[in-house]
Coordinates of C-alpha atoms in Angstrom, one line a residue:
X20 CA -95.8 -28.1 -1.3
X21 CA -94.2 -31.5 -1.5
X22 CA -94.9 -31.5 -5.2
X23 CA -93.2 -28.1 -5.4
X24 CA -90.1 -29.3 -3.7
X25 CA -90.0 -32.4 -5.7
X26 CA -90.2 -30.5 -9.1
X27 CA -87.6 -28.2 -7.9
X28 CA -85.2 -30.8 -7.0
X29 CA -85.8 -32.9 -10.4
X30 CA -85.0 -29.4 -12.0
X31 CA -81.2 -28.9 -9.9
X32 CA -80.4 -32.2 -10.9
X33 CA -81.3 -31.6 -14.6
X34 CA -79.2 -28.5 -14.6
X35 CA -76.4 -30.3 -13.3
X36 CA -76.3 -33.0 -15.9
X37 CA -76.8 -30.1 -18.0
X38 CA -73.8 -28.1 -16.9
X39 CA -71.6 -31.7 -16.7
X40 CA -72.0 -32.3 -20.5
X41 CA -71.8 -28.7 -21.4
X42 CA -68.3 -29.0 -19.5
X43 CA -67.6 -32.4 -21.1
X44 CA -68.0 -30.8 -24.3
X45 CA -65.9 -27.9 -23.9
X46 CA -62.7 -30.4 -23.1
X47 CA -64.0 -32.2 -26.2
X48 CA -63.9 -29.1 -28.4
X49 CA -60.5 -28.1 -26.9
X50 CA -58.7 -31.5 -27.1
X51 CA -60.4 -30.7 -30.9
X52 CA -59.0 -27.3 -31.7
X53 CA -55.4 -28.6 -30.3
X54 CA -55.1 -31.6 -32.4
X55 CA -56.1 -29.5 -35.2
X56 CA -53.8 -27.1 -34.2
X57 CA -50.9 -29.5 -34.0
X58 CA -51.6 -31.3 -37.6
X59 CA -52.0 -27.9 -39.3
X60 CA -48.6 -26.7 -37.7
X61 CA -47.4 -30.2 -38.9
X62 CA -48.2 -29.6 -42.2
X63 CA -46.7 -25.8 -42.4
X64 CA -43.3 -27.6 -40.9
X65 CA -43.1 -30.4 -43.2
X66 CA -44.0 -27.9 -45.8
X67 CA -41.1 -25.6 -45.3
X68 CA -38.4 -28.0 -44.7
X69 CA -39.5 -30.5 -47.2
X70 CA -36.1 -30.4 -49.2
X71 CA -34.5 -27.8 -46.5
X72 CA -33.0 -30.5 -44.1
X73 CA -29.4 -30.0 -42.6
X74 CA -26.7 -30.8 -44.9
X75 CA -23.4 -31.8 -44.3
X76 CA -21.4 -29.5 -42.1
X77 CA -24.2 -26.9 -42.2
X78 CA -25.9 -26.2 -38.8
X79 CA -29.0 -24.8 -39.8
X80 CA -31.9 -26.4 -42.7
X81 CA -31.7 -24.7 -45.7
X82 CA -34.8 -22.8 -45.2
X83 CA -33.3 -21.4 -41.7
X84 CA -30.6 -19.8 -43.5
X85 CA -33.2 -17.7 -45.6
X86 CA -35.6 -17.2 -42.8
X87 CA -33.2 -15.8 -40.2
X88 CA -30.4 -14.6 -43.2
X89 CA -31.1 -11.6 -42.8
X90 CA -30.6 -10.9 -38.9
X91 CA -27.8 -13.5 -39.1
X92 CA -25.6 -11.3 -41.2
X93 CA -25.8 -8.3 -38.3
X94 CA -22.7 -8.6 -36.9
X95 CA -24.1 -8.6 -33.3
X96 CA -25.8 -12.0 -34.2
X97 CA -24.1 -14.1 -36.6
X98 CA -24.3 -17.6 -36.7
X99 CA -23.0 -18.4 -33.5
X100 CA -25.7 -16.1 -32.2
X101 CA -28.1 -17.7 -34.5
X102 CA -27.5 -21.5 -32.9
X103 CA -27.7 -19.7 -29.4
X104 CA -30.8 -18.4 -29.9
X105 CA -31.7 -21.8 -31.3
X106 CA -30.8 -23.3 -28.3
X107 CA -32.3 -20.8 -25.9
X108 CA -35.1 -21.5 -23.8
X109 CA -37.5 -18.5 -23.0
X110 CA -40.3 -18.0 -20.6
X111 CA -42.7 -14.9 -21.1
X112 CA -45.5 -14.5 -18.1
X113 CA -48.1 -12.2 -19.4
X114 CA -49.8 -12.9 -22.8
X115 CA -50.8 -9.2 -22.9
X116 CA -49.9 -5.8 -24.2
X117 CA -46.1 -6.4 -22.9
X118 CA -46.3 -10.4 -23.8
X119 CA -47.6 -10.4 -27.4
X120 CA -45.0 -8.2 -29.5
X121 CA -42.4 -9.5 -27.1
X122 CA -43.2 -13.2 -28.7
X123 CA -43.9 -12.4 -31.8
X124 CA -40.4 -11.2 -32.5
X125 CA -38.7 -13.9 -30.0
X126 CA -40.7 -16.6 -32.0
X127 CA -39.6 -14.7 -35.5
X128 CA -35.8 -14.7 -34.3
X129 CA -35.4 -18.1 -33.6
X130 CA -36.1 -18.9 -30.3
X131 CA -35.6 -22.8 -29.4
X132 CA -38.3 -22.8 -27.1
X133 CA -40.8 -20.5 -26.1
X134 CA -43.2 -20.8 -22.9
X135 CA -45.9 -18.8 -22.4
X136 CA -47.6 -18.4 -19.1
X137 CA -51.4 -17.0 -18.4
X138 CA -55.1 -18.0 -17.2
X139 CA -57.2 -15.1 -19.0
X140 CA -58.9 -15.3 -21.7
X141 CA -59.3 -13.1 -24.9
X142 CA -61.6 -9.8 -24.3
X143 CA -62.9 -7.4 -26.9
X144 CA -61.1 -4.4 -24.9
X145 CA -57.8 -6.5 -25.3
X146 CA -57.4 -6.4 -29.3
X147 CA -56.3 -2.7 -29.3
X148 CA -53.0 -3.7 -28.3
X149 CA -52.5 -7.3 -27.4
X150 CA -51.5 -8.1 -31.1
X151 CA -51.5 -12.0 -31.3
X152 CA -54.8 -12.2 -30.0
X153 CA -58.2 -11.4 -33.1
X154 CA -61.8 -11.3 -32.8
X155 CA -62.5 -14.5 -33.1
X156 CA -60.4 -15.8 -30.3
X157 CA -62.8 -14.0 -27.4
X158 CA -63.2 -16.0 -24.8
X159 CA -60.5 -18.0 -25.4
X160 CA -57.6 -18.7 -23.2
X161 CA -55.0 -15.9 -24.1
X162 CA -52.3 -18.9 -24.2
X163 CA -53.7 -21.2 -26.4
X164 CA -54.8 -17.7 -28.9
X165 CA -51.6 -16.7 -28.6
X166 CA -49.7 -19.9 -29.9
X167 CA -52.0 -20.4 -32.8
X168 CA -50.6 -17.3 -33.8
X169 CA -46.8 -17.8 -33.2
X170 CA -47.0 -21.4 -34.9
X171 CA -48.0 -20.1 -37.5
X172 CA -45.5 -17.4 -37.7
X173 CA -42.9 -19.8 -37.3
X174 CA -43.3 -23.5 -36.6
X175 CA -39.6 -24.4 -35.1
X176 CA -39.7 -23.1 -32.0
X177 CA -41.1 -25.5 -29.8
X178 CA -43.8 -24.1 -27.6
X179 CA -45.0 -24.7 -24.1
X180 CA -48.4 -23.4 -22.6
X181 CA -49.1 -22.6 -19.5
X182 CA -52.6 -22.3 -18.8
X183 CA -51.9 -20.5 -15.2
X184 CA -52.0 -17.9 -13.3
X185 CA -48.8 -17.5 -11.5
X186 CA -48.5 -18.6 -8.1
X187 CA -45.7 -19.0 -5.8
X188 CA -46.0 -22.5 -4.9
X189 CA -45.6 -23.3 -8.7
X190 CA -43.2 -20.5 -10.3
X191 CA -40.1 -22.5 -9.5
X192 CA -41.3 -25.6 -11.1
X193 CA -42.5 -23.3 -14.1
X194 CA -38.7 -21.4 -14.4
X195 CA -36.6 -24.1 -13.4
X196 CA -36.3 -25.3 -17.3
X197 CA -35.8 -21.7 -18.7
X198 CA -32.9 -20.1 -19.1
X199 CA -34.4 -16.5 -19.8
X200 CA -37.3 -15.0 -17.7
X201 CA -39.6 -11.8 -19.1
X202 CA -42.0 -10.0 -16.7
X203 CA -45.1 -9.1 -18.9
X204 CA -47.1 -8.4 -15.9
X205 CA -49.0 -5.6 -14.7
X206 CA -49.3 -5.9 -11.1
X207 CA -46.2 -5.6 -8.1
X208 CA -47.1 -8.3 -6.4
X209 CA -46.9 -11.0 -9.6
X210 CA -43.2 -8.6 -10.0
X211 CA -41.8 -9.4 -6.9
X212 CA -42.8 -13.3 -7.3
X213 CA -41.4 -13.3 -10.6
X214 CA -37.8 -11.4 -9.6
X215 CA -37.8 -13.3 -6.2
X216 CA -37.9 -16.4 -8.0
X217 CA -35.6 -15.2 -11.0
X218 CA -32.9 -14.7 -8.5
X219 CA -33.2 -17.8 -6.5
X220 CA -33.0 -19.7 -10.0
X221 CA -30.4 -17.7 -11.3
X222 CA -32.4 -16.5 -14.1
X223 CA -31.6 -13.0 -15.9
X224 CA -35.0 -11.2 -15.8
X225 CA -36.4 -9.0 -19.1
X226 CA -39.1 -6.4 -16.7
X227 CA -41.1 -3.5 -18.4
X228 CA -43.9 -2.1 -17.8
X229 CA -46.7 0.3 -19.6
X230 CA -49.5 2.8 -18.8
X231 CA -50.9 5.8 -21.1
X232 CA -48.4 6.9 -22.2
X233 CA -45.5 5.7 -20.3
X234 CA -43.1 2.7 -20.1
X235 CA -40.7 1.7 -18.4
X236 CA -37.7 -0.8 -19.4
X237 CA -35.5 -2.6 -17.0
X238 CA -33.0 -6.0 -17.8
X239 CA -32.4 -7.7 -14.0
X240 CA -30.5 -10.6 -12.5
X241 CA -27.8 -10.0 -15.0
X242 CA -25.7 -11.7 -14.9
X243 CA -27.5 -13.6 -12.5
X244 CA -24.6 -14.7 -9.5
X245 CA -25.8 -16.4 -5.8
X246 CA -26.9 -14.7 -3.5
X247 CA -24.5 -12.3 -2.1
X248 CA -22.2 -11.6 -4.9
X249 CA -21.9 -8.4 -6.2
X250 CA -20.9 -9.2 -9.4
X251 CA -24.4 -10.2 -9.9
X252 CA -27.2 -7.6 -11.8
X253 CA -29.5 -5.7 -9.5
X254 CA -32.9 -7.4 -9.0
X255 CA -36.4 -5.6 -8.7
X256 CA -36.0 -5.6 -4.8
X257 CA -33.3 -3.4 -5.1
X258 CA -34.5 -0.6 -7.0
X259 CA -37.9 -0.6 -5.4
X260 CA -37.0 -2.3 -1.9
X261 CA -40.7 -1.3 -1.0
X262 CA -43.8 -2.1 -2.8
X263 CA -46.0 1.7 -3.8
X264 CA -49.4 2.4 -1.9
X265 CA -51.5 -0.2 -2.9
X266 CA -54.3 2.7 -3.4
X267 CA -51.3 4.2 -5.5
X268 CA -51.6 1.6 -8.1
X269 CA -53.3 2.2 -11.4
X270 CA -54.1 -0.5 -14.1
X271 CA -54.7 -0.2 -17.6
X272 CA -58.1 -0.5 -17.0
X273 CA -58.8 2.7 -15.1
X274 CA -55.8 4.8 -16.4
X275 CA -56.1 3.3 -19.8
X276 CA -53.0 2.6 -22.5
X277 CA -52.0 3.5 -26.0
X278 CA -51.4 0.1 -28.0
X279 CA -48.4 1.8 -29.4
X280 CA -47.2 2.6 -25.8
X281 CA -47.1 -1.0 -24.6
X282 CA -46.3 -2.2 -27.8
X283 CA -42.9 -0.2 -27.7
X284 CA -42.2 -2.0 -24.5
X285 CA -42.6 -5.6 -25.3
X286 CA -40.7 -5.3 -28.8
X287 CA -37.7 -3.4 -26.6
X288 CA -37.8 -6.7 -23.9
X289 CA -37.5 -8.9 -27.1
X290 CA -34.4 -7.3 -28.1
X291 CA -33.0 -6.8 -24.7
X292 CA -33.8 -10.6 -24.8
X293 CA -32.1 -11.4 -27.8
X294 CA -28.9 -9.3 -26.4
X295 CA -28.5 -11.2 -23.6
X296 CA -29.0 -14.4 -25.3
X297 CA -26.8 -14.1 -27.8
X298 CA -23.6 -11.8 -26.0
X299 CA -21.0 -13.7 -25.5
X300 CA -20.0 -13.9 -21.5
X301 CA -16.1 -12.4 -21.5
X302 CA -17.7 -8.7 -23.3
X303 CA -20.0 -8.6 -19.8
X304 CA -23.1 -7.4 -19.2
X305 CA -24.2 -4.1 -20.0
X306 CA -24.1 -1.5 -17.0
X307 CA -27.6 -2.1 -15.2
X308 CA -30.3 0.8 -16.2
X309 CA -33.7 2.1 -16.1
X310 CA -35.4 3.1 -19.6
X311 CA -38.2 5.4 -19.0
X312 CA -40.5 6.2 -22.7
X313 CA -42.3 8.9 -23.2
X314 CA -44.8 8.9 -25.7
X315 CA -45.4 13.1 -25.5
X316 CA -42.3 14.2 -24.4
X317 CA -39.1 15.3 -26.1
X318 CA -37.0 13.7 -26.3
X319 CA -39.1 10.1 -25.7
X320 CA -36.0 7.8 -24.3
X321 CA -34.7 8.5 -21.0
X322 CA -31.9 6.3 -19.4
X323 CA -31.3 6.4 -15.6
X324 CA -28.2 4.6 -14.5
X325 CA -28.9 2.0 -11.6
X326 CA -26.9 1.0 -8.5
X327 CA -25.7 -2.5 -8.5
X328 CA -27.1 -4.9 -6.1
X329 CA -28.2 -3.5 -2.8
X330 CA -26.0 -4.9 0.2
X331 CA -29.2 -5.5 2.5
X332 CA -31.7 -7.0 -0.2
X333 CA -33.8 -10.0 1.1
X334 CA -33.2 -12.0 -2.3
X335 CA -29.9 -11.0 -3.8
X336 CA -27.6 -10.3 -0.7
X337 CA -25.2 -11.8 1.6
X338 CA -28.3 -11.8 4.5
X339 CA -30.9 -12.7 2.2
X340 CA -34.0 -13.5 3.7
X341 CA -36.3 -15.0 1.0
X342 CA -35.5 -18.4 0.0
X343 CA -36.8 -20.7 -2.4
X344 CA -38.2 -22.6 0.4
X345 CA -39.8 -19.9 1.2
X346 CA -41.7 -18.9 -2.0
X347 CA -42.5 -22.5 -3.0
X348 CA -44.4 -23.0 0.8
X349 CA -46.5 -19.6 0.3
X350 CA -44.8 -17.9 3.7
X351 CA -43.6 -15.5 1.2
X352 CA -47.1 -13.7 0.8
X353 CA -46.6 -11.2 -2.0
X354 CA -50.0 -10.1 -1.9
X355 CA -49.8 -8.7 1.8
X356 CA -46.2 -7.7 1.1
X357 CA -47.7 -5.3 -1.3
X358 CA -51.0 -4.9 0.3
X359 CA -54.6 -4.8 -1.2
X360 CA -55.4 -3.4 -4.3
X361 CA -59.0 -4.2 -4.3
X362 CA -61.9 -1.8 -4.0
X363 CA -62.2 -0.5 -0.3
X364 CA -65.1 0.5 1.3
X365 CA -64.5 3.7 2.9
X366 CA -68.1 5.2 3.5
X367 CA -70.9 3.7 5.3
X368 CA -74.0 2.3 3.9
X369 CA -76.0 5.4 4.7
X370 CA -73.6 7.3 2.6
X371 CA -73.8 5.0 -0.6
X372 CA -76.9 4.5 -2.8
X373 CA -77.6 2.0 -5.5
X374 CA -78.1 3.6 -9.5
X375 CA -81.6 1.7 -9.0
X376 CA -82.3 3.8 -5.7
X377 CA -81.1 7.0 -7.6
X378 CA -83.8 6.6 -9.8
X379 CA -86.1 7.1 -7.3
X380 CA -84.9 9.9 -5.6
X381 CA -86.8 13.8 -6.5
X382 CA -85.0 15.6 -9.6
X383 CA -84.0 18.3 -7.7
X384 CA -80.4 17.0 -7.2
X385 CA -76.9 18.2 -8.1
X386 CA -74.6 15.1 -9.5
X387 CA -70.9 15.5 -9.5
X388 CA -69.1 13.1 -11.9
X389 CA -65.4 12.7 -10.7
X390 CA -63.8 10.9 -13.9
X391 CA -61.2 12.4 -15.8
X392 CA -62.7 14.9 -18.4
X393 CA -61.4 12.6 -21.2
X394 CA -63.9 9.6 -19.9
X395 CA -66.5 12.5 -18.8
X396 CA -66.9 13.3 -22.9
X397 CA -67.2 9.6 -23.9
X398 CA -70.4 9.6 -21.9
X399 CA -72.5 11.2 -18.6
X400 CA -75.6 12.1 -17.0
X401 CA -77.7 14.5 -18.1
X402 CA -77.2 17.3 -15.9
X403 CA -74.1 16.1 -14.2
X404 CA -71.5 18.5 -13.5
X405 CA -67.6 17.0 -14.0
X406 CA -65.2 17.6 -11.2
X407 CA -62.3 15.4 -11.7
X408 CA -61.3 13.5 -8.9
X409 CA -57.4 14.8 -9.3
X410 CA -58.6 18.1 -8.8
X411 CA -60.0 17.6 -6.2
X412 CA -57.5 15.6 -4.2
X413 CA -54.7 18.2 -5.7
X414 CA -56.6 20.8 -2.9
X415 CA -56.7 20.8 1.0
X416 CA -59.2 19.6 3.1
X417 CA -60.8 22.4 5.2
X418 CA -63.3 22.2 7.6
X419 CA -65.3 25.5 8.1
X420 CA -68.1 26.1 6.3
X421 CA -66.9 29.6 5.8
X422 CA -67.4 29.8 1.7
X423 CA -64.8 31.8 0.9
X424 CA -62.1 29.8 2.2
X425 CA -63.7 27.1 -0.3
X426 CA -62.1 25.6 -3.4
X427 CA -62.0 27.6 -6.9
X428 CA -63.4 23.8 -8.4
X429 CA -66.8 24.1 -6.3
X430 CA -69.6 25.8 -8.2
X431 CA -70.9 28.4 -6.5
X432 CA -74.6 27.0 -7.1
X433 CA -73.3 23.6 -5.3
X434 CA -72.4 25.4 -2.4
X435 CA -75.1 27.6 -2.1
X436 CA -78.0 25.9 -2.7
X437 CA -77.4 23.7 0.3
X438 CA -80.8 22.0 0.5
X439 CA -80.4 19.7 -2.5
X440 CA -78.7 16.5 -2.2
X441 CA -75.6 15.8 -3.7
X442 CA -74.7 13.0 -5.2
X443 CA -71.2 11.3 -6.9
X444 CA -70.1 9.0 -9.2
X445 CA -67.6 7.6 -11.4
X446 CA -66.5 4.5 -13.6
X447 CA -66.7 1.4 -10.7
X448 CA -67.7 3.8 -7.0
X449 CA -64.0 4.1 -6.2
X450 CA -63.2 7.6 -6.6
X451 CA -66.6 8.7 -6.0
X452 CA -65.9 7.8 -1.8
X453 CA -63.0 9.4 -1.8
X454 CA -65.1 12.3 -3.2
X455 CA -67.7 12.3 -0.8
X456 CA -65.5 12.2 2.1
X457 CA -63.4 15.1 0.7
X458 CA -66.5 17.7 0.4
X459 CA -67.6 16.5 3.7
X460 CA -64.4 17.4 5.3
X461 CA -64.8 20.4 3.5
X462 CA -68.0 21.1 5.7
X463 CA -70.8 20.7 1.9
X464 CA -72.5 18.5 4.5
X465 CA -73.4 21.1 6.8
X466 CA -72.8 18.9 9.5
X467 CA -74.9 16.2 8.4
X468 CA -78.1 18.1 7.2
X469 CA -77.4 18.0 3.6
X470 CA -77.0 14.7 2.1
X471 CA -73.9 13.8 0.1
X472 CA -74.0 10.1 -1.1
X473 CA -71.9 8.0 -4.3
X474 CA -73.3 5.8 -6.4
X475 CA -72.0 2.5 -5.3
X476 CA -70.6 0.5 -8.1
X477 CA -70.0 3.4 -10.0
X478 CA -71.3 3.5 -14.6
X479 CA -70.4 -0.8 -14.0
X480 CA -73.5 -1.0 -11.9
X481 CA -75.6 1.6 -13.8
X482 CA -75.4 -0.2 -16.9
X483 CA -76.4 -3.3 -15.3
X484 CA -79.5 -2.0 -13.0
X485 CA -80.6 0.7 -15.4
X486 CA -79.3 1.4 -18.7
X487 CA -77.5 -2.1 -20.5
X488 CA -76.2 0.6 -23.4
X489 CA -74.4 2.8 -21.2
X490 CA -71.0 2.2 -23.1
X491 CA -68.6 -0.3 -21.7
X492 CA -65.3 1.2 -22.3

């Protein structure tokens, strides 16, 4: 036994030398790729402006004049437009779907500087639409994939990377230098921070959104004034004072996103961007608005006119309540200001099953799959049946058992063979609670005699405890 103990200790310390170099050489490879990274981009500067340099009077190196010529001679821009955009200092939080076209065409205008700010790294599922990012960049931080990109696009902007999530304690810090803030986010509770902070900065704010088919467009803070002037732009507390139901929220993970959805969104915040950067302060800002896209409808733009700034608003009005102080300590807690939004448990154990304990169970079975049709054709069970769960929450509960006051969705050989077990499941066992609890209320149970379980974990856990091809979409 001793001998046993000994041998397992000599192998915990082995694999954690192990993991300490394999961590050492990680750094090494990064410290690596980034000084490789900075002599190539080096090289492509020196190499463009090798002969270019300012001359005389001229403001801009020869080889500025022909790489922003032609946006210079729009009459919007001009050169004085050029230099401010020169000058400007952006910050983009989201390396995403929103994030990547928004950079790519800020870094292609001109942009002085250019932060990005993120802590994920590259996925396969991303390179659909998050267009700065390729193949051989997964598993890489999105941050560092994205600049490689952008310097080579165009190597005089400086860039700054940010290799964060962000957090409240150090979003001031990070948008303190900035003089232009863009939400690329995809969650209200990294919104609010990012508004909350905007405004206490005096930061103008560039906020969209995406999902499906949708977007939505909305230029904040601007122009930014203290708190309790009215002058000031709107902020993203004052056209959505109250967070949505956290069970309300959708990502683009389970609702799923056209590229060319999101990728409409980030190239409109790059030109609200440039617009704001480069207006000149007596023609005022634009009248603040919401632009709702529509991928299938006609026609696809919508604008909604929005109220100015609300005259009881925490951030932006006279009795403000958030402060700086505030956000930078963590009292402001964004995430229970807007509530969980991660997977609940709302069944027992005895009404939840493993895929692995499915497999046991007798054949004689009915299996209800409550994904979307769309998800239902990429792939199911053999012999599952697909109910969607929107159908099913789009009816009313009852609780008789009589069956004709049942719902139209509800085969009739569900309901009347009663002595078979039923069983639900979906994409990650969300869904499939809600779905159990629903047919129980709707009596399917027969008050507790017939079994009605989900699978817990949903197609996740099924491809990892019994089938590792099940696709992964």
């Amino acid at each position: 036994m001793e001998g046993l103990e000994n041998k397992s200790a000599s192998l915990r310390t082995e694999i954690a030398a192990t993991e300490a170099q394999l961590a050492k050489l990680k750094r090494e490879l990064q410290e690596a790729e980034e000084a490789t990274l900075r002599n190539r981009t080096q090289n492509v500067t020196d190499a463009v402006t090798n002969g270019h340099q300012t001359r005389g009077n001229w403001p801009l190196s020869g080889e500025e004049y022909q790489r922003y010529g032609r946006q210079m001679i729009v009459a919007q821009v001009g050169l004085q437009g050029q230099l401010k955009l020169r000058d400007a200092r952006v910050l983009i939080v989201g390396a995403g779907g929103l994030g990547c076209p928004a950079a790519l065409y800020l870094a292609g205008a001109g942009v002085g500087t250019l932060g990005l700010v993120d802590g994920d790294t590259v996925e396969s599922s991303n390179l659909h639409r998050q267009v700065l990012h390729r193949s051989k960049n997964v598993g890489k931080l999105k941050v560092d994939s994205a600049l490689e990109y952008l310097r080579e696009l165009n190597p005089h902007p400086t860039y700054i990377a940010h290799r964060t999530h962000l957090v409240p304690q150090e979003a001031p810090d990070i948008f303190r230098d900035y003089d232009l803030i863009l939400d690329c986010t995809d969650n209200p509770a990294t919104r609010y921070l990012i508004s909350d902070t905007a405004v206490l900065l005096g930061k103008p704010l560039v906020s969209a959104s995406a999902l499906r088919t949708e977007g939505q467009l909305m230029v904040l803070n601007n122009p930014p004034r203290p708190a309790g002037d009215k002058t000031g732009g709107p902020c993203y507390r004052c056209v959505f004072p109250k967070p949505p139901p956290a069970n309300s929220i959708t990502s683009c993970a389970d609702g799923g996103i056209l590229g060319p959805v999101v990728g409409t969104m980030g190239v409109l915040q790059a030109l609200e961007a440039i617009k704001v950067l480069t207006s000149n302060a007596a023609d005022g800002a634009s009248p603040p608005s919401l632009l709702i896209f529509s991928a299938y409808s006609s026609p696809q733009f919508r604008t909604i006119k929005l109220r100015s700034r609300r005259p009881n608003c925490a951030v932006c009005s006279a009795d403000a309540s958030v402060t700086l102080g505030g956000v930078r300590s963590g009292s402001m807690d964004y995430v229970f200001f807007c509530g969980t939004t991660g997977p609940e448990d709302v069944l027992s154990p005895e009404e939840r099953i493993t895929p692995l304990e499915y497999q046991k169970t007798a054949a004689d079975r009915h299996v209800i799959d409550v994904r979307e049709k769309v998800q239902f054709d990429i792939c199911s069970l053999e012999n599952s049946i697909n109910i969607p769960i929107s159908t099913i929450l789009a009816s009313a509960a009852r609780r008789d058992t009589d069956d004709s006051s049942l719902p139209a969705w509800l085969p009739s050989t569900i309901v009347a063979d009663f002595n078979h077990p039923i069983y639900v499941v979906c994409r990650q066992g969300n869904d499939s609670q809600t779905a159990v609890r629903r047919l129980k209320e709707l009596g399917l149970d027969r008050r507790g005699e017939r079994v009605i379980v989900d699978l817990k974990g949903g197609f996740s856990s099924w491809r990892e405890q019994v089938d590792p091809d099940w696709p992964d979409y």
